[in-house]
Amino acid sequence: MNIDYSQFLNMIPEVTLVTMLVIVFIADFLTAQKPGEANTRGWFNPLVCVLMAAHLIVNIGSTEAAQSFGGMYMTNSAVGVIKSILAFGTLIVLIQSREWMQRPDTSFKEGEFYMLTLSTLLGMNMMISANHFLLFFLGLEMASVPMACLVALDKYRHHSAEAGAKFILTATFSSGVMLYGISFLYAMTGTLYFDDMAAKLSASPMTIIGMVFFFSGLGFKISLVPFHFWTADSYQGAPTTVTGYLSVVSKGAAAFALCAILMKVFVSMTEYWQYMLYVVIVLSITIANLFAIRQTDLKRFMAFSSISQAGYIVLAIVGNSAMSTTALSFYVLIYVVANMSIFSIISSVEEHNNGTVEIDSYNGLYQTNPRLAFLMTVALFSLGGIPPFAGMFSKFFVFMAAVQHAEISTTVGAWAYAVLFIALLNTVISLYYYLLIVKAMYIKPNEHPLPTFESSLSTKLALAVCTTGIFLFGVVSAVYEWIATASAM
C-alpha cells in the first residue's frame, strides 16, 4: 500500500512541534542533571523559547485551507490564527517559567516541563484541527494527560500531587461522559465525520442527550459551572506557571473546539444548544463572581476569575456566526496577555517570598514594589473591562456578537438580551473584586509588607510582552482585522 507522506505538509504546525519535542528531548538527555545539583543549563530555556518563537512564526504563515488523512484533519486561516494565539500564550509561559526552573528542587525537571508543555500544545492543535470525533478525542487526551503531569510536577510542595490527582480524576470522568455522548450521536448517524454527522443530525431525544453529554464533557475542560468544582483546588495546588498555562492556553483551546463543533456539527440543533449555553453562561459568570469575592488565596481567586471569564468566552459562541469566531479569538488573545501578566507577578512574588500567595500579603505592595503593583493593576483593569485597556475592547466585541444574534433571531432574541443584561451586571461585580486586589496593594496598611526585590530578566520580559499587549491590542486595529479576515474565509 502506497502512503502519501505529502499529507504531512498540511500539518506544518504539528510537524514543527514534534521537531521541537525531539530537539528538547535530545538536549535534555545529553545534559541531564541530578536532583540537588547546581543548574548549569542557563542556555536551555532560551533555546526552547527561540524554538517556540520560530513555531509561532510558522503558525502565522500557515493560512492555506487543506485536508489530510481522508478529511479527518483540516486546517484553514481561522484555525491558523487560533493556533498562533495558543502558541503565543505558550511562549509567554515558557519565558516566565525560567525563574521557577532555576530553583535547585526543580532545575533537574526542566526538560520534562518543556516536553510536557509542548506535548499538551500538540494535543490542542490536533483537537482544533479535527474534522472527525476520533481525532478530536485523541487530541483532547493528548492535551489532558500531559497537563495532569504538569499540575503534579511540584509534587512535594503546595499540594501539587493532590491537585494532579483531582485534575486527572475529573478529566477521566469528563472524557467518559463525552465518549458516552459521542456514542449516542454515532448510533443515530453512523459516522464520526463532522460534516457527515451534521447532514444527518436532527433534533430527537437521542441526539439531544448525546449533545448534552458531549457538552458536559467539554464543559469540564473549560471549567464552566456546574462542571467547575475541580478548578480552584487544581489551580491552588499546581505550580503557579502551570496554573497560568492551564487558565489561558488550555481553556482557550477547549473553547475554540466547542465553538467549532457546535457551529459545524450541531447546526441543525442551534436553538437547543443556545438555550443550554444561556443557562451555563449565567451560572458561570454569576456564581464564579460571588465566590471570587470570598477568596483569601490569590490563586484560588484567579481560579474563580477564570471561571467567570470562561462564561464571557462562551457568550461569544451564541452568536453562531463568523463574528462569534472573531470575538472569541480576540477575547482569548487579550485574556492571554492579561492573565499571564498577573500570574507572572504572582510567580515572581512567590519565588522571592517563601511561596506567598495570600491576598493579605500583598497589602502595601506599592510601597516596596511599585512597578509590580502598577503592572498588576493594569492587568486587573483589563480583565475587568476598564477602558482604554484591551480587555474593554474584547468584552465589547463579545457583547456585539451576542447582540447581533439577538437582533436577527425571533425565537431566542429576548433570552439573548436577558443574558446580555446579566453579563453586564456581572461585569460590575467583577470590577468590585478586582479592585479588592488594587485596594490591598495601594490602600490597605501592612506592618510587614513584602520586601523590595528584583524580578528576574525573564519575568521582566514576560511582563513587558503582556503589558504591551494590554495597551496595544485593543487600539491597534490591525490585530482585530487580522483575526476577522481569517474568520471570514
Short mmCIF file of C-alpha atoms in Angstrom, two decimals:
data_model
loop_
_atom_site.label_atom_id
_atom_site.label_comp_id
_atom_site.label_asym_id
_atom_site.label_seq_id
_atom_site.Cartn_x
_atom_site.Cartn_y
_atom_site.Cartn_z
CA MET A 1 0.00 0.00 0.00
CA ASN A 2 1.36 3.41 -1.00
CA ILE A 3 1.33 6.04 1.73
CA ASP A 4 1.13 9.66 0.69
CA TYR A 5 3.55 11.36 3.07
CA SER A 6 2.92 14.69 1.39
CA GLN A 7 -0.18 14.98 3.58
CA PHE A 8 2.11 15.91 6.46
CA LEU A 9 2.92 19.12 4.58
CA ASN A 10 -0.61 20.26 5.52
CA MET A 11 0.31 19.79 9.18
CA ILE A 12 3.28 22.16 9.39
CA PRO A 13 2.40 23.48 12.91
CA GLU A 14 2.18 19.95 14.27
CA VAL A 15 5.33 18.85 12.45
CA THR A 16 7.29 21.76 13.91
CA LEU A 17 6.04 20.90 17.40
CA VAL A 18 7.15 17.28 17.01
CA THR A 19 10.53 18.52 15.77
CA MET A 20 10.79 20.75 18.83
CA LEU A 21 9.95 17.81 21.09
CA VAL A 22 12.73 15.74 19.55
CA ILE A 23 15.27 18.57 19.90
CA VAL A 24 14.31 19.25 23.53
CA PHE A 25 14.41 15.54 24.37
CA ILE A 26 17.89 15.09 22.90
CA ALA A 27 19.18 18.26 24.57
CA ASP A 28 17.81 17.17 27.94
CA PHE A 29 19.10 13.60 27.55
CA LEU A 30 22.62 14.70 26.72
CA THR A 31 22.86 17.29 29.52
CA ALA A 32 20.73 15.66 32.23
CA GLN A 33 21.17 16.86 35.81
CA LYS A 34 20.68 15.07 39.11
CA PRO A 35 18.41 16.40 41.88
CA GLY A 36 20.18 18.93 44.06
CA GLU A 37 22.90 19.78 41.55
CA ALA A 38 23.57 23.41 40.69
CA ASN A 39 21.88 24.40 37.46
CA THR A 40 24.43 24.68 34.67
CA ARG A 41 21.97 24.81 31.78
CA GLY A 42 21.30 28.51 31.51
CA TRP A 43 21.00 28.06 27.74
CA PHE A 44 18.13 25.58 27.91
CA ASN A 45 15.23 27.99 28.44
CA PRO A 46 16.42 30.46 25.74
CA LEU A 47 16.75 27.54 23.31
CA VAL A 48 13.18 26.40 23.92
CA CYS A 49 11.85 29.98 23.73
CA VAL A 50 13.62 30.57 20.40
CA LEU A 51 12.18 27.33 19.03
CA MET A 52 8.70 28.33 20.19
CA ALA A 53 9.08 31.77 18.61
CA ALA A 54 10.02 30.05 15.33
CA HIS A 55 6.96 27.81 15.69
CA LEU A 56 4.80 30.90 16.22
CA ILE A 57 6.13 32.49 13.04
CA VAL A 58 5.38 29.27 11.13
CA ASN A 59 1.86 29.27 12.56
CA ILE A 60 1.20 32.82 11.42
CA GLY A 61 2.30 31.85 7.92
CA SER A 62 0.14 28.70 7.80
CA THR A 63 -3.14 30.07 6.47
CA GLU A 64 -4.00 27.90 3.47
CA ALA A 65 -7.04 25.63 3.70
CA ALA A 66 -6.20 21.92 3.42
CA GLN A 67 -7.31 18.45 4.49
CA SER A 68 -5.38 15.31 5.28
CA PHE A 69 -5.97 11.65 6.12
CA GLY A 70 -9.33 11.23 4.47
CA GLY A 71 -10.64 14.54 5.77
CA MET A 72 -10.06 13.70 9.45
CA TYR A 73 -7.62 16.59 9.75
CA MET A 74 -8.43 20.04 8.39
CA THR A 75 -6.93 23.47 8.57
CA ASN A 76 -7.72 26.95 7.27
CA SER A 77 -6.87 30.55 8.03
CA ALA A 78 -9.13 30.72 11.10
CA VAL A 79 -7.56 27.58 12.56
CA GLY A 80 -4.12 29.03 11.82
CA VAL A 81 -4.98 32.16 13.80
CA ILE A 82 -6.24 30.09 16.72
CA LYS A 83 -3.06 28.01 16.78
CA SER A 84 -1.00 31.20 16.63
CA ILE A 85 -2.79 32.59 19.69
CA LEU A 86 -2.18 29.37 21.63
CA ALA A 87 1.48 29.33 20.56
CA PHE A 88 1.83 32.95 21.66
CA GLY A 89 0.38 32.12 25.07
CA THR A 90 2.71 29.12 25.40
CA LEU A 91 5.71 31.29 24.50
CA ILE A 92 4.86 33.68 27.34
CA VAL A 93 4.53 30.73 29.73
CA LEU A 94 7.94 29.39 28.69
CA ILE A 95 9.60 32.80 29.10
CA GLN A 96 8.02 33.30 32.50
CA SER A 97 8.95 29.77 33.68
CA ARG A 98 12.71 30.41 33.61
CA GLU A 99 12.87 31.83 37.14
CA TRP A 100 10.91 28.89 38.56
CA MET A 101 13.03 26.39 36.64
CA GLN A 102 16.26 27.81 38.14
CA ARG A 103 15.37 26.55 41.61
CA PRO A 104 17.56 23.65 42.85
CA ASP A 105 14.49 21.48 43.51
CA THR A 106 13.05 21.99 40.01
CA SER A 107 16.01 22.54 37.66
CA PHE A 108 16.51 18.81 37.14
CA LYS A 109 12.88 18.61 35.91
CA GLU A 110 13.33 21.41 33.38
CA GLY A 111 13.39 19.12 30.35
CA GLU A 112 10.28 17.26 31.49
CA PHE A 113 8.42 20.54 31.95
CA TYR A 114 9.20 21.70 28.42
CA MET A 115 8.36 18.34 26.85
CA LEU A 116 5.06 18.06 28.72
CA THR A 117 4.14 21.63 27.76
CA LEU A 118 4.90 21.03 24.09
CA SER A 119 3.04 17.70 24.15
CA THR A 120 -0.02 19.42 25.58
CA LEU A 121 0.12 22.10 22.89
CA LEU A 122 0.44 19.40 20.22
CA GLY A 123 -2.71 17.74 21.52
CA MET A 124 -4.55 21.06 21.48
CA ASN A 125 -3.52 21.67 17.88
CA MET A 126 -4.80 18.25 16.84
CA MET A 127 -8.06 18.85 18.71
CA ILE A 128 -8.62 22.20 16.97
CA SER A 129 -7.84 20.79 13.50
CA ALA A 130 -10.01 17.70 13.95
CA ASN A 131 -12.83 17.11 11.48
CA HIS A 132 -13.61 13.70 12.94
CA PHE A 133 -14.62 12.82 16.50
CA LEU A 134 -11.94 10.12 16.79
CA LEU A 135 -9.13 12.58 16.03
CA PHE A 136 -10.79 15.16 18.26
CA PHE A 137 -10.87 12.78 21.21
CA LEU A 138 -7.27 11.68 20.65
CA GLY A 139 -6.19 15.33 20.58
CA LEU A 140 -8.15 16.02 23.74
CA GLU A 141 -6.44 13.17 25.60
CA MET A 142 -3.04 14.16 24.19
CA ALA A 143 -3.62 17.54 25.82
CA SER A 144 -5.17 16.31 29.10
CA VAL A 145 -2.72 13.60 30.20
CA PRO A 146 0.48 15.72 29.97
CA MET A 147 -1.42 18.56 31.65
CA ALA A 148 -2.16 16.32 34.63
CA CYS A 149 1.58 15.59 34.88
CA LEU A 150 2.30 19.33 34.77
CA VAL A 151 -0.17 20.02 37.58
CA ALA A 152 1.55 17.40 39.75
CA LEU A 153 5.10 18.42 38.76
CA ASP A 154 5.86 20.04 42.14
CA LYS A 155 4.53 17.01 43.99
CA TYR A 156 6.35 17.76 47.26
CA ARG A 157 5.21 21.39 47.50
CA HIS A 158 1.87 23.21 47.80
CA HIS A 159 -0.40 20.14 47.47
CA SER A 160 0.66 19.70 43.86
CA ALA A 161 0.15 15.91 43.97
CA GLU A 162 -3.39 16.36 45.32
CA ALA A 163 -4.12 18.89 42.58
CA GLY A 164 -2.84 16.49 39.93
CA ALA A 165 -4.98 13.65 41.30
CA LYS A 166 -8.11 15.80 41.26
CA PHE A 167 -7.34 17.01 37.76
CA ILE A 168 -6.80 13.54 36.28
CA LEU A 169 -9.87 12.10 38.02
CA THR A 170 -12.17 14.84 36.74
CA ALA A 171 -10.53 14.69 33.31
CA THR A 172 -11.12 10.94 33.16
CA PHE A 173 -14.73 11.29 34.24
CA SER A 174 -15.42 14.11 31.79
CA SER A 175 -13.83 12.15 28.94
CA GLY A 176 -16.06 9.19 29.75
CA VAL A 177 -19.16 11.37 29.74
CA MET A 178 -18.10 12.90 26.42
CA LEU A 179 -17.48 9.49 24.83
CA TYR A 180 -20.89 8.36 26.01
CA GLY A 181 -22.46 11.36 24.27
CA ILE A 182 -20.47 10.76 21.07
CA SER A 183 -21.65 7.13 21.06
CA PHE A 184 -25.27 8.35 21.00
CA LEU A 185 -24.51 10.61 18.07
CA TYR A 186 -22.73 7.81 16.21
CA ALA A 187 -25.66 5.47 16.82
CA MET A 188 -28.02 7.99 15.19
CA THR A 189 -25.87 8.92 12.20
CA GLY A 190 -23.44 6.03 11.58
CA THR A 191 -20.48 8.39 11.07
CA LEU A 192 -17.94 10.33 13.12
CA TYR A 193 -17.05 12.90 10.46
CA PHE A 194 -18.26 16.34 11.47
CA ASP A 195 -19.71 17.27 8.07
CA ASP A 196 -21.44 13.94 7.51
CA MET A 197 -22.87 13.94 11.01
CA ALA A 198 -24.19 17.49 10.59
CA ALA A 199 -26.02 16.44 7.39
CA LYS A 200 -27.75 13.54 9.17
CA LEU A 201 -28.47 15.00 12.61
CA SER A 202 -31.94 16.17 13.54
CA ALA A 203 -33.45 17.08 16.88
CA SER A 204 -34.57 13.92 18.64
CA PRO A 205 -34.36 12.71 22.26
CA MET A 206 -31.29 10.58 21.44
CA THR A 207 -29.35 13.35 19.67
CA ILE A 208 -30.25 15.92 22.34
CA ILE A 209 -28.96 13.57 25.06
CA GLY A 210 -25.80 12.98 23.04
CA MET A 211 -25.27 16.71 22.58
CA VAL A 212 -25.79 17.40 26.29
CA PHE A 213 -23.33 14.68 27.31
CA PHE A 214 -20.77 15.92 24.80
CA PHE A 215 -21.15 19.48 26.07
CA SER A 216 -20.92 18.31 29.68
CA GLY A 217 -17.62 16.57 28.99
CA LEU A 218 -16.13 19.61 27.30
CA GLY A 219 -17.62 21.86 29.99
CA PHE A 220 -15.24 20.22 32.48
CA LYS A 221 -12.27 21.21 30.32
CA ILE A 222 -13.42 24.84 30.13
CA SER A 223 -14.44 24.75 33.84
CA LEU A 224 -17.93 26.08 33.25
CA VAL A 225 -20.48 25.94 36.07
CA PRO A 226 -21.68 23.34 37.13
CA PHE A 227 -18.59 21.45 35.91
CA HIS A 228 -16.12 23.68 37.75
CA PHE A 229 -15.57 22.03 41.14
CA TRP A 230 -12.05 20.82 40.38
CA THR A 231 -10.80 24.22 39.24
CA ALA A 232 -9.98 26.06 42.47
CA ASP A 233 -8.18 23.11 44.11
CA SER A 234 -6.16 22.28 40.99
CA TYR A 235 -5.23 25.91 40.38
CA GLN A 236 -4.16 26.36 44.01
CA GLY A 237 -2.06 23.19 44.17
CA ALA A 238 -0.40 23.37 40.75
CA PRO A 239 2.85 25.29 40.25
CA THR A 240 1.97 28.91 39.50
CA THR A 241 3.46 28.78 36.00
CA VAL A 242 1.35 25.71 35.22
CA THR A 243 -1.72 27.40 36.67
CA GLY A 244 -1.23 30.27 34.24
CA TYR A 245 -0.87 27.85 31.34
CA LEU A 246 -3.94 25.92 32.44
CA SER A 247 -6.03 29.06 32.82
CA VAL A 248 -5.34 30.60 29.41
CA VAL A 249 -3.96 28.20 26.79
CA SER A 250 -5.84 25.07 27.84
CA LYS A 251 -9.09 26.94 28.39
CA GLY A 252 -8.74 28.80 25.10
CA ALA A 253 -8.18 25.60 23.11
CA ALA A 254 -11.23 23.92 24.65
CA ALA A 255 -13.38 26.99 23.95
CA PHE A 256 -12.24 27.07 20.30
CA ALA A 257 -13.07 23.37 19.92
CA LEU A 258 -16.50 23.84 21.49
CA CYS A 259 -17.25 26.76 19.20
CA ALA A 260 -16.23 24.85 16.07
CA ILE A 261 -18.18 21.68 16.89
CA LEU A 262 -21.38 23.43 17.98
CA MET A 263 -21.42 25.56 14.84
CA LYS A 264 -20.40 22.76 12.49
CA VAL A 265 -21.91 19.53 13.84
CA PHE A 266 -24.96 20.75 15.74
CA VAL A 267 -26.00 23.49 13.31
CA SER A 268 -29.44 21.87 12.87
CA MET A 269 -29.94 21.95 16.66
CA THR A 270 -28.82 25.53 17.20
CA GLU A 271 -31.91 26.56 19.13
CA TYR A 272 -31.41 23.76 21.65
CA TRP A 273 -27.73 24.36 22.42
CA GLN A 274 -28.20 28.12 22.58
CA TYR A 275 -30.69 27.75 25.43
CA MET A 276 -28.22 25.40 27.12
CA LEU A 277 -25.44 27.96 26.72
CA TYR A 278 -27.61 30.74 28.15
CA VAL A 279 -28.09 28.79 31.39
CA VAL A 280 -24.41 27.85 31.67
CA ILE A 281 -23.23 31.40 30.92
CA VAL A 282 -25.44 32.95 33.58
CA LEU A 283 -24.43 30.35 36.18
CA SER A 284 -20.72 30.56 35.36
CA ILE A 285 -20.47 34.34 35.44
CA THR A 286 -22.67 34.85 38.49
CA ILE A 287 -21.53 32.02 40.76
CA ALA A 288 -17.84 32.49 39.96
CA ASN A 289 -18.03 36.22 40.68
CA LEU A 290 -19.76 35.67 44.02
CA PHE A 291 -17.24 33.03 45.09
CA ALA A 292 -14.27 35.11 43.96
CA ILE A 293 -15.22 37.84 46.46
CA ARG A 294 -14.80 35.35 49.33
CA GLN A 295 -11.31 34.11 48.44
CA THR A 296 -8.21 34.82 50.52
CA ASP A 297 -5.76 32.82 48.38
CA LEU A 298 -4.77 34.69 45.21
CA LYS A 299 -4.53 31.56 43.07
CA ARG A 300 -7.98 30.42 44.13
CA PHE A 301 -9.16 33.96 43.45
CA MET A 302 -7.79 33.71 39.90
CA ALA A 303 -9.44 30.30 39.54
CA PHE A 304 -12.90 31.75 40.07
CA SER A 305 -11.97 34.71 37.92
CA SER A 306 -11.11 32.26 35.11
CA ILE A 307 -14.48 30.52 35.52
CA SER A 308 -16.19 33.88 35.11
CA GLN A 309 -14.02 34.70 32.11
CA ALA A 310 -14.96 31.32 30.59
CA GLY A 311 -18.59 32.41 30.76
CA TYR A 312 -17.79 35.54 28.74
CA ILE A 313 -15.79 33.46 26.24
CA VAL A 314 -18.76 31.14 25.71
CA LEU A 315 -21.06 34.17 25.37
CA ALA A 316 -19.39 34.84 22.02
CA ILE A 317 -20.44 31.40 20.75
CA VAL A 318 -24.18 32.08 21.00
CA GLY A 319 -23.92 34.43 18.04
CA ASN A 320 -23.28 31.41 15.78
CA SER A 321 -21.54 33.44 13.06
CA ALA A 322 -18.13 34.48 11.74
CA MET A 323 -18.29 37.44 14.12
CA SER A 324 -18.65 34.99 17.01
CA THR A 325 -15.45 33.21 16.00
CA THR A 326 -13.67 36.55 15.64
CA ALA A 327 -14.88 37.81 19.02
CA LEU A 328 -13.94 34.56 20.75
CA SER A 329 -10.45 34.52 19.21
CA PHE A 330 -9.85 38.17 20.08
CA TYR A 331 -11.13 37.67 23.62
CA VAL A 332 -8.79 34.73 24.22
CA LEU A 333 -5.83 36.71 22.84
CA ILE A 334 -6.50 39.58 25.27
CA TYR A 335 -7.18 37.13 28.08
CA VAL A 336 -3.79 35.51 27.46
CA VAL A 337 -1.80 38.72 27.94
CA ALA A 338 -3.83 39.98 30.92
CA ASN A 339 -3.94 36.70 32.82
CA MET A 340 -0.32 35.78 32.15
CA SER A 341 0.75 39.22 33.36
CA ILE A 342 -0.95 38.53 36.69
CA PHE A 343 0.46 35.02 37.01
CA SER A 344 3.95 36.27 36.16
CA ILE A 345 3.70 38.68 39.10
CA ILE A 346 2.26 36.02 41.41
CA SER A 347 5.08 33.65 40.46
CA SER A 348 7.76 36.29 41.00
CA VAL A 349 6.38 37.25 44.42
CA GLU A 350 6.07 33.58 45.33
CA GLU A 351 9.68 32.83 44.38
CA HIS A 352 11.09 35.74 46.39
CA ASN A 353 8.89 35.48 49.48
CA ASN A 354 8.67 31.86 50.60
CA GLY A 355 5.70 30.85 48.48
CA THR A 356 3.48 33.80 49.41
CA VAL A 357 0.10 33.65 47.63
CA GLU A 358 -2.28 35.07 50.25
CA ILE A 359 -4.08 38.24 49.17
CA ASP A 360 -3.39 39.93 52.52
CA SER A 361 0.34 39.55 51.96
CA TYR A 362 0.00 41.97 49.02
CA ASN A 363 -1.13 44.75 51.38
CA GLY A 364 1.11 47.75 50.82
CA LEU A 365 2.88 46.20 47.82
CA TYR A 366 3.01 49.65 46.23
CA GLN A 367 5.33 50.88 48.98
CA THR A 368 8.05 48.30 48.30
CA ASN A 369 7.45 47.17 44.69
CA PRO A 370 5.60 49.99 42.92
CA ARG A 371 6.30 48.69 39.39
CA LEU A 372 4.81 45.27 40.08
CA ALA A 373 1.81 46.89 41.77
CA PHE A 374 1.25 49.12 38.74
CA LEU A 375 1.51 46.23 36.24
CA MET A 376 -0.83 44.10 38.38
CA THR A 377 -3.34 46.96 38.42
CA VAL A 378 -3.18 47.36 34.64
CA ALA A 379 -3.80 43.64 34.12
CA LEU A 380 -6.68 43.57 36.62
CA PHE A 381 -8.28 46.60 34.97
CA SER A 382 -8.02 44.85 31.61
CA LEU A 383 -9.71 41.72 32.97
CA GLY A 384 -12.43 43.91 34.43
CA GLY A 385 -13.02 45.63 31.09
CA ILE A 386 -12.00 49.15 32.09
CA PRO A 387 -11.07 51.43 29.16
CA PRO A 388 -8.72 52.11 27.49
CA PHE A 389 -7.18 48.70 28.13
CA ALA A 390 -7.61 45.84 25.68
CA GLY A 391 -10.00 43.92 27.95
CA MET A 392 -12.68 46.56 27.35
CA PHE A 393 -12.49 46.02 23.60
CA SER A 394 -12.59 42.22 23.93
CA LYS A 395 -15.75 42.37 26.05
CA PHE A 396 -17.26 44.89 23.63
CA PHE A 397 -16.83 42.55 20.65
CA VAL A 398 -18.24 39.60 22.61
CA PHE A 399 -21.32 41.64 23.51
CA MET A 400 -21.62 42.82 19.90
CA ALA A 401 -21.60 39.22 18.63
CA ALA A 402 -24.35 38.29 21.08
CA VAL A 403 -26.39 41.42 20.24
CA GLN A 404 -26.12 40.70 16.53
CA HIS A 405 -27.59 37.27 17.16
CA ALA A 406 -30.38 38.67 19.34
CA GLU A 407 -31.39 41.13 16.63
CA ILE A 408 -31.72 38.52 13.87
CA SER A 409 -33.24 35.75 15.99
CA THR A 410 -37.00 35.76 16.51
CA THR A 411 -37.09 32.71 18.78
CA VAL A 412 -34.40 33.43 21.37
CA GLY A 413 -33.90 37.17 20.95
CA ALA A 414 -35.49 38.08 24.30
CA TRP A 415 -33.44 35.42 26.08
CA ALA A 416 -30.26 36.71 24.48
CA TYR A 417 -30.93 40.25 25.69
CA ALA A 418 -31.66 38.95 29.20
CA VAL A 419 -28.36 37.04 29.27
CA LEU A 420 -26.53 40.11 27.99
CA PHE A 421 -28.07 42.23 30.74
CA ILE A 422 -26.98 39.73 33.41
CA ALA A 423 -23.48 39.61 31.89
CA LEU A 424 -23.25 43.40 32.06
CA LEU A 425 -24.35 43.41 35.70
CA ASN A 426 -21.73 40.81 36.49
CA THR A 427 -19.09 42.99 34.86
CA VAL A 428 -19.75 45.49 37.66
CA ILE A 429 -19.38 42.72 40.27
CA SER A 430 -16.10 41.61 38.69
CA LEU A 431 -14.82 45.19 38.86
CA TYR A 432 -15.55 45.15 42.59
CA TYR A 433 -13.48 42.08 43.39
CA TYR A 434 -10.64 43.02 41.03
CA LEU A 435 -10.48 46.35 42.83
CA LEU A 436 -10.11 44.48 46.13
CA ILE A 437 -6.62 43.48 44.97
CA VAL A 438 -5.86 47.05 43.92
CA LYS A 439 -7.11 48.26 47.30
CA ALA A 440 -4.81 45.80 49.06
CA MET A 441 -1.76 46.97 47.11
CA TYR A 442 -2.35 50.72 47.35
CA ILE A 443 -4.57 51.46 50.36
CA LYS A 444 -4.52 48.71 53.00
CA PRO A 445 -1.77 49.22 55.59
CA ASN A 446 0.69 46.44 56.38
CA GLU A 447 3.14 46.48 59.26
CA HIS A 448 5.30 43.93 57.46
CA PRO A 449 4.88 44.49 53.71
CA LEU A 450 6.61 42.32 51.16
CA PRO A 451 10.28 43.29 50.92
CA THR A 452 11.68 45.03 47.88
CA PHE A 453 13.09 42.55 45.39
CA GLU A 454 14.31 42.46 41.82
CA SER A 455 12.41 40.26 39.39
CA SER A 456 14.41 38.11 37.02
CA LEU A 457 15.10 39.22 33.45
CA SER A 458 12.75 36.53 32.08
CA THR A 459 9.90 37.75 34.29
CA LYS A 460 10.51 41.32 33.17
CA LEU A 461 10.43 40.21 29.53
CA ALA A 462 7.17 38.29 30.02
CA LEU A 463 5.62 41.29 31.78
CA ALA A 464 6.83 43.65 29.03
CA VAL A 465 5.21 41.49 26.32
CA CYS A 466 1.95 41.12 28.26
CA THR A 467 1.67 44.79 29.24
CA THR A 468 2.40 45.90 25.68
CA GLY A 469 -0.40 43.63 24.51
CA ILE A 470 -2.79 45.03 27.12
CA PHE A 471 -2.14 48.58 25.92
CA LEU A 472 -1.88 47.99 22.17
CA PHE A 473 -4.01 45.02 21.12
CA GLY A 474 -7.23 46.93 21.73
CA VAL A 475 -6.30 50.15 19.94
CA VAL A 476 -4.22 48.73 17.08
CA SER A 477 -7.00 47.73 14.70
CA ALA A 478 -4.71 45.53 12.59
CA VAL A 479 -4.84 42.83 15.27
CA TYR A 480 -8.62 42.55 15.19
CA GLU A 481 -8.72 42.87 11.40
CA TRP A 482 -6.21 40.02 11.07
CA ILE A 483 -8.48 37.77 13.13
CA ALA A 484 -11.68 38.96 11.41
CA THR A 485 -10.24 38.43 7.93
CA ALA A 486 -9.17 34.89 8.80
CA SER A 487 -12.56 34.03 10.35
CA ALA A 488 -14.45 35.28 7.28
CA MET A 489 -12.55 32.99 4.89
#
